[in-house]
PDB file of C-alpha atoms in Angstrom:
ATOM      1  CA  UNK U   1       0.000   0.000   0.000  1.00  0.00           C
ATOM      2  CA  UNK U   2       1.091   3.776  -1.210  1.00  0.00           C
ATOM      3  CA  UNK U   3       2.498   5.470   2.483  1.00  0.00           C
ATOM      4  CA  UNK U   4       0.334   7.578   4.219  1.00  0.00           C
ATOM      5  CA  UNK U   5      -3.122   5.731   3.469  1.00  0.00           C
ATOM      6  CA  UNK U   6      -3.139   4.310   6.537  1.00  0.00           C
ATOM      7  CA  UNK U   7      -4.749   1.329   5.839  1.00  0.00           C
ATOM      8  CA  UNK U   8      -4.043  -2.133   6.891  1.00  0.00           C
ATOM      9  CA  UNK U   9      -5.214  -5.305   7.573  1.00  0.00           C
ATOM     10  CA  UNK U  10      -8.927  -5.201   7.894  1.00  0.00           C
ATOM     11  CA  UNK U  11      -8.839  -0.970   7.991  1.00  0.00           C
ATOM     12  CA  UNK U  12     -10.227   0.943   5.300  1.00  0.00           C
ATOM     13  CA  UNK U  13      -7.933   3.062   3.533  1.00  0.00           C
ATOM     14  CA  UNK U  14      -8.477   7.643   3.666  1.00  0.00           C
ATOM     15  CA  UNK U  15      -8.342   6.512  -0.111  1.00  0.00           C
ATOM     16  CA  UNK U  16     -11.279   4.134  -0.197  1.00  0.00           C
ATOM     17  CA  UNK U  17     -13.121   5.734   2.374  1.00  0.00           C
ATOM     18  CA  UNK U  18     -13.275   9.418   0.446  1.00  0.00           C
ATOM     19  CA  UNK U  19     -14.561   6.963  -3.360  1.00  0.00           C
ATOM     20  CA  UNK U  20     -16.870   5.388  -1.304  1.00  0.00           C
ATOM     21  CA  UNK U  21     -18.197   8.916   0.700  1.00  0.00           C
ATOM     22  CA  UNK U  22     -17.897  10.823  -2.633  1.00  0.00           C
ATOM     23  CA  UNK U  23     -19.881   7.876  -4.947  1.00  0.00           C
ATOM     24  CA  UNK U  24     -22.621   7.722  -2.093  1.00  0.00           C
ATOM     25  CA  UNK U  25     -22.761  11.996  -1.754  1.00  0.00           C
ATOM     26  CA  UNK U  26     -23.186  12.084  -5.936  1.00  0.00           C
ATOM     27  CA  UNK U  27     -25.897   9.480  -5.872  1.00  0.00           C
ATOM     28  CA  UNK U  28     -27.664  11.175  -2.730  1.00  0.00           C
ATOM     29  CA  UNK U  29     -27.935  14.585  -5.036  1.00  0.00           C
ATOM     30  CA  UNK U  30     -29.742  12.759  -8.002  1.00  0.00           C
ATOM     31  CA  UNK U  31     -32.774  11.871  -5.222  1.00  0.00           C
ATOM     32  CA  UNK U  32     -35.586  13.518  -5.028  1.00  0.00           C
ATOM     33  CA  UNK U  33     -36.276  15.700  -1.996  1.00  0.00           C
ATOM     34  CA  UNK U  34     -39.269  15.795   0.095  1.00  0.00           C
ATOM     35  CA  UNK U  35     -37.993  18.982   1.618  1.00  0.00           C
ATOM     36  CA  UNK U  36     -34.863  21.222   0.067  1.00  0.00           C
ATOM     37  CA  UNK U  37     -32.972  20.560   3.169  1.00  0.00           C
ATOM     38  CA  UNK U  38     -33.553  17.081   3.977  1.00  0.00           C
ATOM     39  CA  UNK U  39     -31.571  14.397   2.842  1.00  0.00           C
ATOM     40  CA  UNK U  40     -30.387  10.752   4.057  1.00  0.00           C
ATOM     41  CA  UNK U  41     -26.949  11.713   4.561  1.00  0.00           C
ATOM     42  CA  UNK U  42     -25.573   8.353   3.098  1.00  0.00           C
ATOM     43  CA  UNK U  43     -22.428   9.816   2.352  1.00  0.00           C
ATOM     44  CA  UNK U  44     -21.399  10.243   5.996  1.00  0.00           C
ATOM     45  CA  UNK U  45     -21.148   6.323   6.511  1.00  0.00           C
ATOM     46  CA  UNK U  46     -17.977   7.229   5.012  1.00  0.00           C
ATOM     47  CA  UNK U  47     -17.010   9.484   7.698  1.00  0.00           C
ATOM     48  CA  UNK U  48     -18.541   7.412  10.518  1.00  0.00           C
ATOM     49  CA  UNK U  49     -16.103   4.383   9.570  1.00  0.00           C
ATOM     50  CA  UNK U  50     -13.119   7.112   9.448  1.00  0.00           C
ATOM     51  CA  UNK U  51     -13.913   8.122  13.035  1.00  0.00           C
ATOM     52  CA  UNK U  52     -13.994   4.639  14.103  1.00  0.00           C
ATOM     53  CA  UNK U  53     -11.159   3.421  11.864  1.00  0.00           C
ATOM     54  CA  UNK U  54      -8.497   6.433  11.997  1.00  0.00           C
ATOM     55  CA  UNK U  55      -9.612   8.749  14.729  1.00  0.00           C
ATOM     56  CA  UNK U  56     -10.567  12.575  14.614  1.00  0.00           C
ATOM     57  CA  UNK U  57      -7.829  13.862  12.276  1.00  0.00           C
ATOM     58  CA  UNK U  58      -8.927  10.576   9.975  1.00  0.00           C
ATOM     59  CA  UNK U  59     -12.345  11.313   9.730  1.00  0.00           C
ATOM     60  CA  UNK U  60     -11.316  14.859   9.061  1.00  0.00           C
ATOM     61  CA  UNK U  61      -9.548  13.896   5.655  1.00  0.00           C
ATOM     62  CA  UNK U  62     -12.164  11.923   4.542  1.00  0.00           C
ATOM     63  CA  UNK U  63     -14.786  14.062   4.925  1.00  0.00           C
ATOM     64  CA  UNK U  64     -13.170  17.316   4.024  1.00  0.00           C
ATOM     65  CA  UNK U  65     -12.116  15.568   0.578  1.00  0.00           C
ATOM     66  CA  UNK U  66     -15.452  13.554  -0.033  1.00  0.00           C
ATOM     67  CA  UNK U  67     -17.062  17.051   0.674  1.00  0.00           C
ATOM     68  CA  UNK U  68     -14.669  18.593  -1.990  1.00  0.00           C
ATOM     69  CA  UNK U  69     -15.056  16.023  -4.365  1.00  0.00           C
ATOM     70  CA  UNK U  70     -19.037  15.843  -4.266  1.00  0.00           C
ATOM     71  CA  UNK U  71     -19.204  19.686  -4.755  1.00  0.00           C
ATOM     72  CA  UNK U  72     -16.887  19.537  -7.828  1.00  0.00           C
ATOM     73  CA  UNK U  73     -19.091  16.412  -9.161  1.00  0.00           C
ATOM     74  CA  UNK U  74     -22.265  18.590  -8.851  1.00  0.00           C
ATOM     75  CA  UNK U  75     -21.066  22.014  -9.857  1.00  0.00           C
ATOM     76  CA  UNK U  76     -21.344  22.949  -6.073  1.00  0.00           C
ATOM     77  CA  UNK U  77     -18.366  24.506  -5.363  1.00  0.00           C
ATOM     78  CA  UNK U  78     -18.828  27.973  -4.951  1.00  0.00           C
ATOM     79  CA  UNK U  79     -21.879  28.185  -3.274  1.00  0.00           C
ATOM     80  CA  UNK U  80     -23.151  28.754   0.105  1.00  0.00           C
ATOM     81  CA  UNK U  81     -24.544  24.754  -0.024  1.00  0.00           C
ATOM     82  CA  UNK U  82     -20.978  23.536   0.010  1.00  0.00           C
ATOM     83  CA  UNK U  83     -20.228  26.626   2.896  1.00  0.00           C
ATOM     84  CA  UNK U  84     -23.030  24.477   4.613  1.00  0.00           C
ATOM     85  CA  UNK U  85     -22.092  21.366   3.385  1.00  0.00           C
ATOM     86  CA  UNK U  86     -18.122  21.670   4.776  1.00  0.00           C
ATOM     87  CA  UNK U  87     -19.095  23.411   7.589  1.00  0.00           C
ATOM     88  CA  UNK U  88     -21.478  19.790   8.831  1.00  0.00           C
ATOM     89  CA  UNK U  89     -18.779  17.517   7.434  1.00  0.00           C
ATOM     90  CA  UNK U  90     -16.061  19.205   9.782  1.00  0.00           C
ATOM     91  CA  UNK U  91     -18.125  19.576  12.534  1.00  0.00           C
ATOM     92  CA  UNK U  92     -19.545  16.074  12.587  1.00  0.00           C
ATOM     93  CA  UNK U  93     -15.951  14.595  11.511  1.00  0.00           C
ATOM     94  CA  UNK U  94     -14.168  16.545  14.912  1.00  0.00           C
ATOM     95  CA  UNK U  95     -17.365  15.441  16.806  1.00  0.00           C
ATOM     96  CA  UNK U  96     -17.306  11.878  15.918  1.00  0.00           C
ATOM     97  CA  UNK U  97     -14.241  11.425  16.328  1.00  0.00           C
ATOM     98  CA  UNK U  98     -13.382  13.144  19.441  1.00  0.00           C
ATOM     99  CA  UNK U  99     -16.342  10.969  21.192  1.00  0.00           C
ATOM    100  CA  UNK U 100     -14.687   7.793  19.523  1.00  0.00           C
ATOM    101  CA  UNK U 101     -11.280   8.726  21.359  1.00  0.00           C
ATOM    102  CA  UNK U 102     -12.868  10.457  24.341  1.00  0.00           C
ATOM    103  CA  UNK U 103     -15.640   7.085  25.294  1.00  0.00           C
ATOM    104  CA  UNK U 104     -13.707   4.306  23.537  1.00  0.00           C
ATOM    105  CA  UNK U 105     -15.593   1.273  22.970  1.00  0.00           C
ATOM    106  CA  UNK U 106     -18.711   2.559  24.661  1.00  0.00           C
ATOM    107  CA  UNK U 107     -20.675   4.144  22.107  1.00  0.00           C
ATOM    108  CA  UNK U 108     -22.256   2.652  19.153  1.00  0.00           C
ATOM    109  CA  UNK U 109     -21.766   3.235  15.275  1.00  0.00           C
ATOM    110  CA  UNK U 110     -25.388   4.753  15.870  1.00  0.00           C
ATOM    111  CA  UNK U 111     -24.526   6.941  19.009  1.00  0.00           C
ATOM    112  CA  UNK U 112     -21.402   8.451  17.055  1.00  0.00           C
ATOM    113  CA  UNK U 113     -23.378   8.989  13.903  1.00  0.00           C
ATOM    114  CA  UNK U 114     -26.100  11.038  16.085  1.00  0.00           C
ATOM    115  CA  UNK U 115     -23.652  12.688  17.862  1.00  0.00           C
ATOM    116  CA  UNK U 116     -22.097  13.635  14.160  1.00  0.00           C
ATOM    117  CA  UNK U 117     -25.452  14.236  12.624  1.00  0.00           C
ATOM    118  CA  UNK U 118     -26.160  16.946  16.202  1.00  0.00           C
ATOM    119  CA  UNK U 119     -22.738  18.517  15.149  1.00  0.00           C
ATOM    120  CA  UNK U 120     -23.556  19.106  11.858  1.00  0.00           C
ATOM    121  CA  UNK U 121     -27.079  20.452  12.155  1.00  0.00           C
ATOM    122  CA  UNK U 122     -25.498  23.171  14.649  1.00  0.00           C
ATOM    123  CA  UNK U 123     -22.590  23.767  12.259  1.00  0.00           C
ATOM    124  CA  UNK U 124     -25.170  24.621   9.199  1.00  0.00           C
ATOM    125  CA  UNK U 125     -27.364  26.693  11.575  1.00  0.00           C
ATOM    126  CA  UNK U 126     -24.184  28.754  12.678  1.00  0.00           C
ATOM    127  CA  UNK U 127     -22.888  28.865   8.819  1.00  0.00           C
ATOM    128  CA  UNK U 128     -26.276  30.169   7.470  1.00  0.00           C
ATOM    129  CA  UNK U 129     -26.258  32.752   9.987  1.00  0.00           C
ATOM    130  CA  UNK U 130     -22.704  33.992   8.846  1.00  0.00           C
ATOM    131  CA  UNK U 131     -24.093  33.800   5.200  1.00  0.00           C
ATOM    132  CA  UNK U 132     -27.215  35.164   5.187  1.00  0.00           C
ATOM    133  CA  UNK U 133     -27.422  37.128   8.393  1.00  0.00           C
ATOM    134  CA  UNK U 134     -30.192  39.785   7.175  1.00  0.00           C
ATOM    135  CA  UNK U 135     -32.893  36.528   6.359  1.00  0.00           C
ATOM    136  CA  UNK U 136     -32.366  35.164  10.065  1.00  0.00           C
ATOM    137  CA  UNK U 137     -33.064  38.093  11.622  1.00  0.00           C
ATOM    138  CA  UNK U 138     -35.981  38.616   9.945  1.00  0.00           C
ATOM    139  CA  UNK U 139     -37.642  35.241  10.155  1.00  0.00           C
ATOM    140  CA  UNK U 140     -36.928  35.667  13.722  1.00  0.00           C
ATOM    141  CA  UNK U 141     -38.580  38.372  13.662  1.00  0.00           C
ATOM    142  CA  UNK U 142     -41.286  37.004  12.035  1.00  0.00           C
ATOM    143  CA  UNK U 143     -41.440  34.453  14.401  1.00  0.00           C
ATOM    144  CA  UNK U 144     -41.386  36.568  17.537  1.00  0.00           C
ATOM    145  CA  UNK U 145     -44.145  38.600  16.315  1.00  0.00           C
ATOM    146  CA  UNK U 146     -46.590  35.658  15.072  1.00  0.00           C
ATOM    147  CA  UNK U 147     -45.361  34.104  19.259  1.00  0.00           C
ATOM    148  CA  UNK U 148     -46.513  37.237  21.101  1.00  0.00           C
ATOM    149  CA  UNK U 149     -49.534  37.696  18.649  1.00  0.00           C
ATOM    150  CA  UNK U 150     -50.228  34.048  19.327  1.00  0.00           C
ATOM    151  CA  UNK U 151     -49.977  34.655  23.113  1.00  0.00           C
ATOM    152  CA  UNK U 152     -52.530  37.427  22.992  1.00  0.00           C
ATOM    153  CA  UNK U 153     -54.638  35.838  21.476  1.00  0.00           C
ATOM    154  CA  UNK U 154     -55.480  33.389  24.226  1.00  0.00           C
TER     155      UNK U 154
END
C-alpha cells in the first residue's frame, strides 16, 4: 500500500473511504427531496467508519475531501450549499471522532453517527447565519411577532 493511506489489515484506507463517501454523496444529489434541506446523509457512513477506523484527524480527511469532491461532481463549489455542506462535514468529523477517542468502545456506530449528525445540524445553523445574516433576523422576527400575537390571542 502507497504510504500515508493508513490502511491495513482489515482498515479501510483515507483513499477508499473518500470513493466510497464521494460515490454515495453524488448518488444522494440525483434523489428527489421531500424537503430542500432534507436528505439521508448516506455519504457520511464514510465518515462514521473514518472516526472509528483512523480517529478525529482521519475522519477529518475523509470528509473534508469527499465534501470537496461531491461539490466539484455537482457544480457545487462555490456556493453557500458547500459553505453548509463543509461546515457539517467538519463539525460532525471533529465530533465523531473526538467521542470515539474520548468514550472508547462505549458508544455505538449509531450513538457516534447522532452525535455527528447533532454537530452538523449546529454547524449549518451557525454557517447560514454567517451567510445570510439579514434573512435570520428577519424570520426571527417574524417568528417573535406571530409568538406574542399568538400569546394574545389566548
Amino acid at each position: 500500500m502507497p504510504q500515508g493511506s493508513e490502511g491495513g489489515a482489515g482498515r479501510p484506507s483515507v483513499l477508499l473511504l473518500v470513493i466510497a463517501g464521494t460515490a454515495l454523496g453524488f448518488a444522494e444529489s440525483l434523489l428527489p427531496r421531500p424537503l430542500p434541506f432534507l436528505k439521508p446523509g448516506f455519504a457520511n457512513i464514510a465518515g462514521v467508519l473514518a472516526a472509528i477506523t483512523m480517529g478525529t484527524r482521519g475522519a477529518l480527511r475523509v470528509n473534508a475531501t469527499r465534501c470537496l469532491a461531491v461539490a466539484l461532481a455537482t457544480g457545487t463549489l462555490a456556493t453557500p450549499s458547500f459553505v453548509l455542506s463543509m461546515s457539517s462535514a467538519l463539525s460532525s468529523a471533529f465530533t465523531m471522532g473526538s467521542c470515539s477517542r474520548l468514550v472508547p468502545g462505549r458508544l455505538s456506530i449509531t450513538a457516534l453517527s447522532v452525535a455527528g449528525s447533532a454537530a452538523g445540524m449546529a454547524a449549518q445553523l451557525i454557517a447560514a447565519c454567517a451567510i445570510l445574516p439579514g434573512a435570520v433576523q428577519n424570520r426571527a422576527d417574524e417568528f417573535r411577532v406571530r409568538w406574542h400575537s399568538g400569546l394574545r390571542a389566548l
